Coordinates of C-alpha atoms and ligand atoms in Angstrom, one line a residue:
M65 CA -69.9 20.1 -162.1
S66 CA -67.5 22.8 -163.3
N67 CA -68.9 25.6 -164.8
A68 CA -67.6 25.1 -168.5
S69 CA -70.7 22.8 -169.4
A70 CA -73.7 23.8 -171.4
S71 CA -76.5 25.2 -169.8
L72 CA -77.3 23.1 -166.4
L73 CA -81.1 22.2 -165.3
S74 CA -81.6 23.7 -161.9
R75 CA -82.2 19.7 -160.5
T76 CA -82.2 16.4 -162.2
T77 CA -83.5 13.1 -161.4
C78 CA -81.5 10.1 -161.0
P79 CA -82.9 7.1 -163.0
H80 CA -81.3 4.3 -161.0
C81 CA -82.7 5.7 -157.8
W82 CA -85.0 8.6 -158.8
N83 CA -83.1 10.8 -156.4
T84 CA -83.6 14.3 -157.8
F85 CA -80.4 16.9 -156.8
P86 CA -78.9 19.9 -158.3
P87 CA -76.1 19.5 -160.8
E88 CA -73.5 20.9 -158.3
A89 CA -74.1 17.8 -156.2
V90 CA -73.0 15.6 -158.9
L91 CA -70.6 13.1 -158.0
W92 CA -67.4 12.1 -160.3
V93 CA -65.9 8.1 -160.7
S94 CA -62.2 8.5 -160.1
A95 CA -60.3 7.4 -163.1
H96 CA -56.6 6.2 -161.3
T97 CA -56.7 2.5 -161.1
D98 CA -55.5 3.1 -156.9
L99 CA -58.4 4.5 -156.3
L100 CA -60.8 1.7 -155.5
G101 CA -63.6 1.1 -152.8
D102 CA -67.0 2.7 -152.6
P103 CA -69.0 2.3 -149.5
R104 CA -72.3 1.8 -152.0
L105 CA -70.9 0.0 -154.3
G106 CA -68.4 -2.4 -153.1
P107 CA -64.6 -2.7 -152.8
E108 CA -63.7 -3.5 -156.9
K109 CA -65.6 0.0 -157.7
Q110 CA -63.9 3.0 -158.6
Q111 CA -64.1 5.9 -155.8
R112 CA -66.8 8.6 -156.2
F113 CA -66.1 12.0 -155.2
L114 CA -67.1 15.5 -155.3
P115 CA -64.4 17.2 -157.4
T116 CA -62.7 20.2 -156.4
R117 CA -60.2 20.5 -159.7
F118 CA -61.4 20.2 -163.0
D119 CA -59.0 20.5 -166.2
L120 CA -59.8 23.1 -168.9
A121 CA -62.3 21.3 -170.4
G122 CA -64.4 21.3 -167.5
Y123 CA -63.8 17.4 -166.7
A124 CA -63.1 16.7 -162.7
L125 CA -59.4 15.5 -161.7
D126 CA -59.3 12.8 -159.1
A127 CA -57.0 12.5 -155.9
R128 CA -54.2 11.3 -158.1
G129 CA -54.8 14.0 -160.9
V130 CA -56.1 11.7 -163.2
R131 CA -58.8 13.3 -165.6
C132 CA -62.4 11.6 -165.2
N133 CA -65.1 10.8 -167.3
E134 CA -68.2 9.5 -165.6
L135 CA -70.5 11.1 -163.4
A136 CA -72.6 9.5 -160.6
C137 CA -75.6 10.0 -158.3
P138 CA -75.0 11.6 -155.0
R139 CA -77.2 9.1 -153.6
C140 CA -77.0 5.7 -154.9
H141 CA -73.6 6.2 -156.6
L142 CA -74.3 4.7 -159.7
T143 CA -73.3 6.2 -163.2
L144 CA -75.1 8.8 -165.0
P145 CA -74.9 9.9 -168.6
R146 CA -73.6 13.4 -168.9
G147 CA -76.5 14.4 -170.6
L148 CA -78.4 14.1 -167.5
V149 CA -77.3 17.2 -166.4
E150 CA -78.2 19.1 -169.3
V151 CA -81.4 18.0 -170.5
E152 CA -84.7 16.5 -168.4
P153 CA -85.5 13.0 -168.3
F154 CA -88.4 11.6 -169.5
F155 CA -89.8 8.8 -167.6
V156 CA -91.9 5.8 -169.2
S157 CA -93.1 3.3 -167.4
I158 CA -93.8 -0.6 -169.1
L159 CA -96.3 -2.4 -166.8
G160 CA -97.9 -5.5 -167.3
A161 CA -98.5 -9.3 -166.0
P162 CA -95.7 -12.2 -166.7
A163 CA -95.6 -13.1 -170.6
C164 CA -97.7 -10.2 -171.6
G165 CA -95.1 -9.3 -173.7
K166 CA -93.5 -6.6 -172.1
S167 CA -89.5 -7.1 -173.6
F168 CA -90.7 -7.9 -177.0
F169 CA -92.5 -4.7 -177.1
L170 CA -89.6 -2.7 -175.7
A171 CA -87.2 -4.3 -177.9
A172 CA -89.6 -3.4 -181.0
M173 CA -90.3 -0.2 -179.8
T174 CA -86.5 1.1 -179.3
W175 CA -85.2 -1.0 -182.8
Q176 CA -88.2 0.6 -184.8
L177 CA -87.7 4.2 -182.9
R178 CA -84.0 4.5 -184.2
Q179 CA -84.9 4.0 -187.6
E180 CA -88.3 6.3 -187.9
L181 CA -87.3 9.3 -185.7
P182 CA -84.9 10.4 -187.5
R183 CA -85.8 9.5 -190.9
L184 CA -89.5 10.4 -190.6
F185 CA -89.6 12.9 -187.8
Q186 CA -85.9 14.7 -187.8
V187 CA -85.6 13.7 -184.2
R188 CA -82.0 12.5 -183.2
F189 CA -82.4 9.0 -180.9
Q190 CA -79.3 7.8 -179.6
D191 CA -78.2 5.4 -176.9
A192 CA -77.1 8.2 -174.0
S193 CA -73.8 5.8 -173.5
P194 CA -72.3 3.0 -174.9
T195 CA -72.7 0.6 -172.1
A196 CA -76.0 1.6 -170.8
N197 CA -78.2 -0.3 -173.3
Q198 CA -76.7 -3.2 -173.8
S199 CA -79.4 -5.8 -172.6
L200 CA -81.8 -4.1 -174.8
N201 CA -79.4 -3.8 -177.6
E202 CA -78.8 -7.5 -177.4
Y203 CA -82.9 -8.2 -177.4
E204 CA -82.9 -5.9 -180.6
Q205 CA -80.8 -8.0 -182.0
S206 CA -82.0 -11.1 -181.0
L207 CA -85.1 -10.2 -183.0
F208 CA -84.0 -7.9 -185.8
L209 CA -80.3 -8.8 -186.7
N210 CA -80.6 -12.4 -185.9
G211 CA -77.9 -14.7 -187.2
R212 CA -80.6 -17.6 -188.0
R213 CA -83.1 -15.5 -189.5
D214 CA -84.2 -18.1 -191.9
E215 CA -84.7 -20.5 -189.1
V216 CA -88.1 -21.3 -187.5
I217 CA -87.0 -20.5 -183.8
P218 CA -89.5 -20.8 -180.6
L219 CA -90.1 -17.1 -179.7
A220 CA -89.4 -17.6 -175.9
S221 CA -85.8 -18.6 -177.1
L222 CA -85.5 -14.8 -178.9
I223 CA -86.1 -12.9 -175.6
R224 CA -86.0 -15.0 -172.5
K225 CA -88.4 -14.2 -169.6
T226 CA -87.3 -11.5 -167.9
E227 CA -85.5 -12.4 -164.1
L228 CA -86.2 -11.1 -161.0
Q229 CA -82.5 -10.6 -160.4
G230 CA -79.4 -10.4 -162.1
E231 CA -77.9 -8.6 -164.8
L232 CA -80.9 -6.3 -165.3
Y233 CA -80.4 -5.1 -161.7
D234 CA -77.8 -2.7 -159.7
L235 CA -77.5 -3.7 -156.0
V236 CA -76.7 -0.7 -153.6
M237 CA -75.6 -0.9 -149.9
F238 CA -77.2 2.0 -147.9
G239 CA -75.2 1.1 -144.5
S240 CA -76.3 -2.7 -143.8
Q241 CA -79.4 -2.5 -146.2
Q242 CA -79.0 -3.7 -149.6
V243 CA -81.1 -2.2 -152.3
S244 CA -82.1 -3.6 -155.9
Y245 CA -82.8 -1.2 -158.7
P246 CA -83.6 -1.9 -162.2
R247 CA -81.1 -0.8 -165.1
P248 CA -82.6 2.1 -166.8
F249 CA -82.2 2.1 -170.5
L250 CA -81.3 5.6 -171.5
F251 CA -81.8 7.3 -174.9
A252 CA -81.1 10.7 -175.8
L253 CA -83.9 12.8 -177.7
A254 CA -83.3 15.9 -179.5
P255 CA -84.5 17.8 -182.9
T256 CA -81.8 17.2 -185.6
E257 CA -81.3 20.6 -187.6
R258 CA -83.8 20.0 -190.0
H259 CA -86.6 19.6 -187.4
P260 CA -89.2 22.7 -188.0
N261 CA -88.6 23.7 -184.1
A262 CA -84.6 23.0 -184.3
A263 CA -84.2 26.9 -182.8
A264 CA -85.9 25.3 -179.6
R265 CA -83.7 22.5 -179.3
Q266 CA -82.6 23.0 -175.7
Q267 CA -86.5 22.9 -174.6
L268 CA -87.5 19.8 -177.0
S269 CA -84.1 17.6 -175.8
R270 CA -85.3 15.0 -173.7
M271 CA -83.2 11.8 -171.9
L272 CA -85.6 9.2 -172.5
C273 CA -85.6 6.5 -169.4
L274 CA -87.3 3.2 -170.0
Y275 CA -87.0 0.1 -167.7
D276 CA -87.6 -3.8 -168.4
N277 CA -89.1 -5.3 -165.5
A278 CA -90.4 -8.5 -164.6
G279 CA -94.1 -9.1 -164.5
E280 CA -93.6 -10.6 -160.9
H281 CA -92.8 -7.1 -159.7
F282 CA -95.6 -5.6 -160.3
Q283 CA -97.7 -8.4 -158.1
P284 CA -99.0 -7.5 -155.1
G285 CA -96.2 -7.6 -151.9
M286 CA -93.4 -7.4 -154.5
D287 CA -92.3 -3.8 -153.8
S288 CA -90.3 -3.3 -150.9
T289 CA -87.4 -1.5 -149.1
Q290 CA -84.9 -4.1 -150.9
T291 CA -86.6 -4.5 -154.3
Q292 CA -87.3 -0.7 -155.9
A293 CA -87.7 -1.8 -158.9
T294 CA -91.2 -0.2 -160.0
R295 CA -90.4 3.0 -158.2
H296 CA -90.3 4.5 -161.5
L297 CA -93.9 4.7 -161.8
G298 CA -93.7 7.5 -159.3
Q299 CA -91.5 9.5 -161.7
S300 CA -93.5 8.0 -165.2
R301 CA -94.8 10.9 -167.5
L302 CA -96.2 7.9 -169.6
L303 CA -97.8 4.9 -168.3
L304 CA -97.9 1.9 -170.7
F305 CA -99.6 -1.0 -169.4
L306 CA -99.5 -3.8 -171.3
F307 CA -102.8 -6.4 -171.7
D308 CA -102.3 -9.8 -173.2
P309 CA -105.8 -11.1 -174.3
T310 CA -104.5 -14.2 -175.1
Q311 CA -104.0 -14.5 -171.2
D312 CA -107.9 -13.9 -170.7
P313 CA -110.5 -16.6 -171.1
R314 CA -112.7 -14.4 -171.8
F315 CA -111.0 -13.0 -174.9
R316 CA -109.7 -16.5 -175.7
A317 CA -113.3 -17.9 -176.1
R318 CA -114.1 -14.8 -178.8
C319 CA -110.9 -15.8 -180.8
S320 CA -110.4 -19.5 -180.0
E321 CA -109.9 -20.5 -183.5
E322 CA -107.0 -18.0 -184.3
V323 CA -105.4 -18.8 -180.6
N324 CA -105.8 -22.3 -180.0
G325 CA -103.6 -23.3 -182.5
A326 CA -100.7 -22.5 -180.4
A327 CA -99.6 -23.6 -176.9
A328 CA -101.7 -21.5 -174.4
P329 CA -100.5 -19.8 -171.2
S330 CA -100.9 -22.4 -168.4
F331 CA -102.0 -19.7 -166.5
A332 CA -104.8 -16.9 -166.5
A333 CA -103.2 -14.1 -164.9
R334 CA -106.0 -11.4 -163.3
Q335 CA -104.4 -8.7 -165.3
E336 CA -106.4 -5.9 -163.8
M337 CA -104.7 -6.5 -160.6
V338 CA -101.4 -5.6 -162.0
L339 CA -103.1 -2.3 -162.9
L340 CA -104.7 -1.8 -159.6
E341 CA -101.5 -2.8 -157.7
A342 CA -99.6 -0.2 -159.8
I343 CA -101.9 2.3 -159.3
A344 CA -102.0 1.9 -155.6
R345 CA -98.2 2.1 -155.9
I346 CA -98.4 5.4 -157.9
R347 CA -100.8 6.9 -155.3
V348 CA -98.3 6.5 -152.8
L349 CA -95.2 7.1 -154.6
A350 CA -96.6 10.5 -156.2
N351 CA -98.6 11.6 -153.2
M352 CA -101.7 11.3 -154.7
P353 CA -104.9 12.0 -152.6
G354 CA -107.3 9.0 -153.2
A355 CA -109.9 10.8 -155.4
A356 CA -107.2 12.9 -157.7
K357 CA -107.0 11.9 -161.2
H358 CA -103.3 10.9 -162.4
P359 CA -102.0 14.3 -164.4
H360 CA -100.0 12.4 -166.9
P361 CA -101.8 9.6 -169.7
L362 CA -102.2 6.2 -169.3
Y363 CA -102.0 4.0 -172.5
V364 CA -103.5 0.4 -172.6
I365 CA -101.7 -1.6 -175.2
V366 CA -103.3 -4.9 -176.2
T367 CA -100.5 -6.6 -177.3
K368 CA -100.4 -9.5 -179.7
Y369 CA -102.6 -8.3 -182.3
D370 CA -101.3 -10.9 -184.7
V371 CA -103.4 -13.5 -182.9
W372 CA -106.7 -11.6 -182.3
A373 CA -106.6 -9.1 -185.5
K374 CA -109.8 -10.8 -186.6
L375 CA -111.6 -9.2 -183.6
L376 CA -110.8 -5.6 -184.9
G377 CA -111.7 -6.6 -188.6
G378 CA -107.9 -7.8 -189.5
A379 CA -106.4 -5.3 -191.6
F380 CA -106.7 -2.1 -189.5
L381 CA -102.9 -1.8 -188.9
S382 CA -101.4 -2.3 -192.8
E383 CA -100.4 1.3 -192.1
P384 CA -98.5 3.1 -189.6
P385 CA -100.6 6.1 -188.0
W386 CA -98.5 8.9 -189.7
G387 CA -97.6 10.2 -192.8
E388 CA -96.4 13.3 -194.7
S389 CA -97.4 16.5 -192.9
R390 CA -97.3 20.2 -194.2
H391 CA -94.4 20.8 -191.9
G392 CA -91.2 19.0 -194.1
I393 CA -91.5 16.0 -191.5
H394 CA -94.3 13.3 -190.9
G395 CA -96.9 13.9 -188.4
L396 CA -98.8 11.8 -186.4
D397 CA -102.4 10.9 -187.8
V398 CA -104.5 11.5 -184.4
E399 CA -107.6 10.5 -186.1
R400 CA -106.6 7.2 -186.9
I401 CA -105.2 6.5 -183.4
A402 CA -108.1 7.9 -182.0
A403 CA -110.4 5.6 -184.5
A404 CA -108.1 2.4 -183.2
S405 CA -108.3 3.3 -179.2
R406 CA -112.4 3.7 -179.5
Q407 CA -112.3 0.2 -181.3
V408 CA -110.0 -1.3 -178.9
R409 CA -112.0 0.1 -175.9
E410 CA -115.1 -1.8 -177.5
L411 CA -113.4 -4.7 -177.5
L412 CA -112.3 -4.5 -174.1
L413 CA -115.8 -3.3 -172.6
D414 CA -117.1 -6.6 -174.2
T415 CA -114.7 -8.7 -172.9
S416 CA -112.5 -7.5 -170.0
P417 CA -114.3 -4.5 -168.9
E418 CA -112.8 -4.3 -165.4
I419 CA -109.4 -3.0 -167.4
V420 CA -111.3 -0.3 -169.0
H421 CA -112.8 0.9 -165.8
A422 CA -109.7 0.3 -163.5
A423 CA -107.6 2.7 -166.2
E424 CA -110.2 5.2 -167.1
G425 CA -111.1 5.7 -163.0
F426 CA -107.2 6.3 -162.3
A427 CA -106.0 8.6 -165.3
S428 CA -107.4 11.7 -166.9
Q429 CA -105.9 10.6 -170.2
V430 CA -106.3 6.8 -171.5
V431 CA -105.7 5.6 -174.8
Y432 CA -106.3 2.3 -176.3
F433 CA -103.2 0.9 -178.7
P434 CA -103.3 -2.7 -180.5
V435 CA -100.0 -3.7 -181.3
S436 CA -97.6 -6.6 -182.6
V437 CA -94.3 -7.1 -182.5
L438 CA -94.4 -10.0 -184.8
G439 CA -96.6 -8.6 -187.4
R440 CA -97.8 -11.9 -188.4
R441 CA -99.2 -14.8 -187.0
P442 CA -96.6 -16.9 -185.7
V443 CA -96.3 -20.9 -186.5
V444 CA -96.9 -23.6 -184.0
D445 CA -93.5 -25.3 -183.7
A446 CA -94.1 -29.1 -184.3
E447 CA -92.2 -30.4 -181.6
K448 CA -93.0 -28.5 -178.6
G449 CA -96.1 -27.0 -179.5
L450 CA -94.9 -23.3 -179.0
W451 CA -95.3 -20.6 -181.0
A452 CA -92.7 -19.8 -183.4
I453 CA -91.2 -17.6 -186.2
K454 CA -88.6 -16.9 -188.8
P455 CA -86.8 -13.8 -187.4
R456 CA -86.6 -12.6 -191.0
N457 CA -90.4 -12.3 -191.0
L458 CA -90.8 -10.0 -188.2
K459 CA -92.3 -6.7 -189.2
P460 CA -93.6 -4.7 -185.8
L461 CA -97.0 -3.2 -186.4
W462 CA -97.8 0.2 -184.2
C463 CA -95.1 -0.9 -181.5
T464 CA -93.8 2.9 -181.7
A465 CA -97.4 4.6 -181.9
P466 CA -97.7 4.5 -178.1
L467 CA -94.4 6.4 -177.3
L468 CA -94.8 8.4 -180.5
Y469 CA -97.9 9.8 -179.5
G470 CA -97.2 10.0 -175.9
L471 CA -94.5 12.6 -176.9
S472 CA -96.6 14.6 -178.9
Q473 CA -98.8 14.8 -176.2
G474 CA -96.3 15.5 -173.5
L475 CA -93.4 17.6 -175.4
K476 CA -95.4 19.8 -177.5
G477 CA -93.6 20.8 -181.0
L478 CA -91.5 17.7 -181.1
I479 CA -93.3 15.5 -183.0
P480 CA -96.4 17.0 -185.0
R481 CA -99.6 15.9 -185.9
R482 CA -101.0 15.3 -189.6
R483 CA -103.4 17.4 -189.9
D484 CA -104.3 20.1 -187.6
P485 CA -103.0 23.3 -188.7
G486 CA -100.4 25.1 -187.0
D487 CA -99.4 21.8 -185.3
A488 CA -95.8 22.2 -185.2
A489 CA -96.2 25.4 -183.3
A490 CA -93.2 26.6 -181.0
P491 CA -92.9 24.4 -177.8
G492 CA -95.1 25.5 -174.9
R493 CA -98.1 26.2 -177.2
R494 CA -100.7 23.8 -176.2
G495 CA -102.9 21.9 -178.6
G496 CA -106.1 19.5 -178.0
G497 CA -105.8 16.2 -176.1
Ligands
GTP99 N1 -98.2 -13.7 -181.0 C1 -97.5 -13.0 -180.4 N2 -96.5 -13.1 -179.4 C2 -95.8 -12.3 -178.7 C3 -95.7 -11.3 -178.9 N3 -94.9 -10.6 -178.2 C4 -94.6 -11.4 -177.4 N4 -95.4 -12.5 -177.7 C5 -95.1 -14.0 -176.7 O1 -95.2 -13.9 -175.3 C6 -94.3 -14.5 -174.9 C7 -93.7 -13.2 -173.7 O2 -93.1 -12.3 -174.2 P1 -92.2 -11.2 -173.2 O3 -92.1 -10.0 -173.6 O4 -91.1 -12.1 -172.9 O5 -93.2 -10.9 -172.2 P2 -92.5 -10.1 -170.7 O6 -94.2 -9.3 -170.4 O7 -91.6 -9.4 -170.8 O8 -92.5 -11.4 -169.6 P3 -91.9 -11.2 -168.4 O9 -90.3 -11.0 -168.7 O10 -92.2 -12.7 -167.7 O11 -92.8 -10.2 -167.4 C8 -92.8 -14.4 -175.7 O12 -92.0 -15.4 -175.5 C9 -93.9 -14.6 -177.0 O13 -94.3 -15.9 -177.3 C10 -96.3 -10.7 -180.3 O14 -96.4 -9.6 -180.7 N5 -97.2 -11.6 -180.8
MG100 MG1 -89.6 -9.6 -169.7
ZN101 ZN1 -79.3 7.4 -157.7

């Protein structure tokens, strides 16, 4: 990088291969159309290079003197948004069994964050580059801007099962070894000018890095040198384990009347295996000794609340867990979050206790969230017996609560709490957990 840039980090982390490197090492992507061929990415890709010449605005010039715009990782050569050398990444991992609701949850979460963060919390939330989040934007579009929003559409055709290869992955050659990396979804987060801590903009800005894995990637034996789809787990500041009660026979027995109207999943996944496998991978990736507790939070997110709401007394989620605070922006209602967490934990202890034990045996902070992407019970499609809904009727419940709560815990000063006195305090100040 040239010196013309704003203040640079001392090191940053590639969201593709998770290599950490100093900003000086970052490569640029050549712009002249003659400069084709990269040893990692193949003959059709523009060459990557370490620049020696810059223009006055700080952009590198390639071997043909053309101004370049894009940066690339020194290790995997995949492109990086410019913001990544200036603001720290904040990795969030979403994990769970196949069909537990990861892609639906991810799409509902980002769609709603785009609205809630600026409007309620005075936080900017933007795609880090126009191309980075294309697949996620398509998911959001299918759910929330669907051209057929008044038709009853089977849920499985709104967002399809996440594939194990294809457009969600990038292939990189290291010599003769090919490695598949999941494409990250990247968002720039920063307080706006009207945020009470706007002056601490630099400390409170982050690059949010998210991934949409296929559930199969979390199954034992699915992590290898060639398939590094879940290695973000080792960088993760917030682990979101999605548990789908409708795949658990014990849970189904308790809410059979609600769930049995719709086609049941044909398999009953042992979902704690996914969690235990992820825990084992994190221990290796983060070099954690066997007995040590993970220093970052693990949230257990129980999906599809719309079909098991009765087990929590029904109307519990009618309001989102935040409200006006005395800081001029909204604040999180941590008491409601704690109350919901206690209720969900009780229910899990009753029906699937091994999940609670696995989570709490691993992480020092575990919080339980109920969520629903639909916000109302789906109907059963008459022809095929599949769950279906009119896209117009989607009204996600609590889908942003886990991330907002995670940010309020991990980045003090960005998202205040509602009642605690002095909680939008300056960054660096530590509130309670
Ligand atoms: N009732 C209800 N069903 C949901 C909800 N979210 C997802 N589903 C159903 O669960 C199915 C799977 O959801 P996905 O988000 O595709 O699951 P996934 O975890 O991404 O699955 P893989 O991509 O296979 O790993 C969907 O096709 C829906 O039928 C929800 O909030 N409520
Ligand atoms: Mg998926
Ligand atoms: Zn990389």
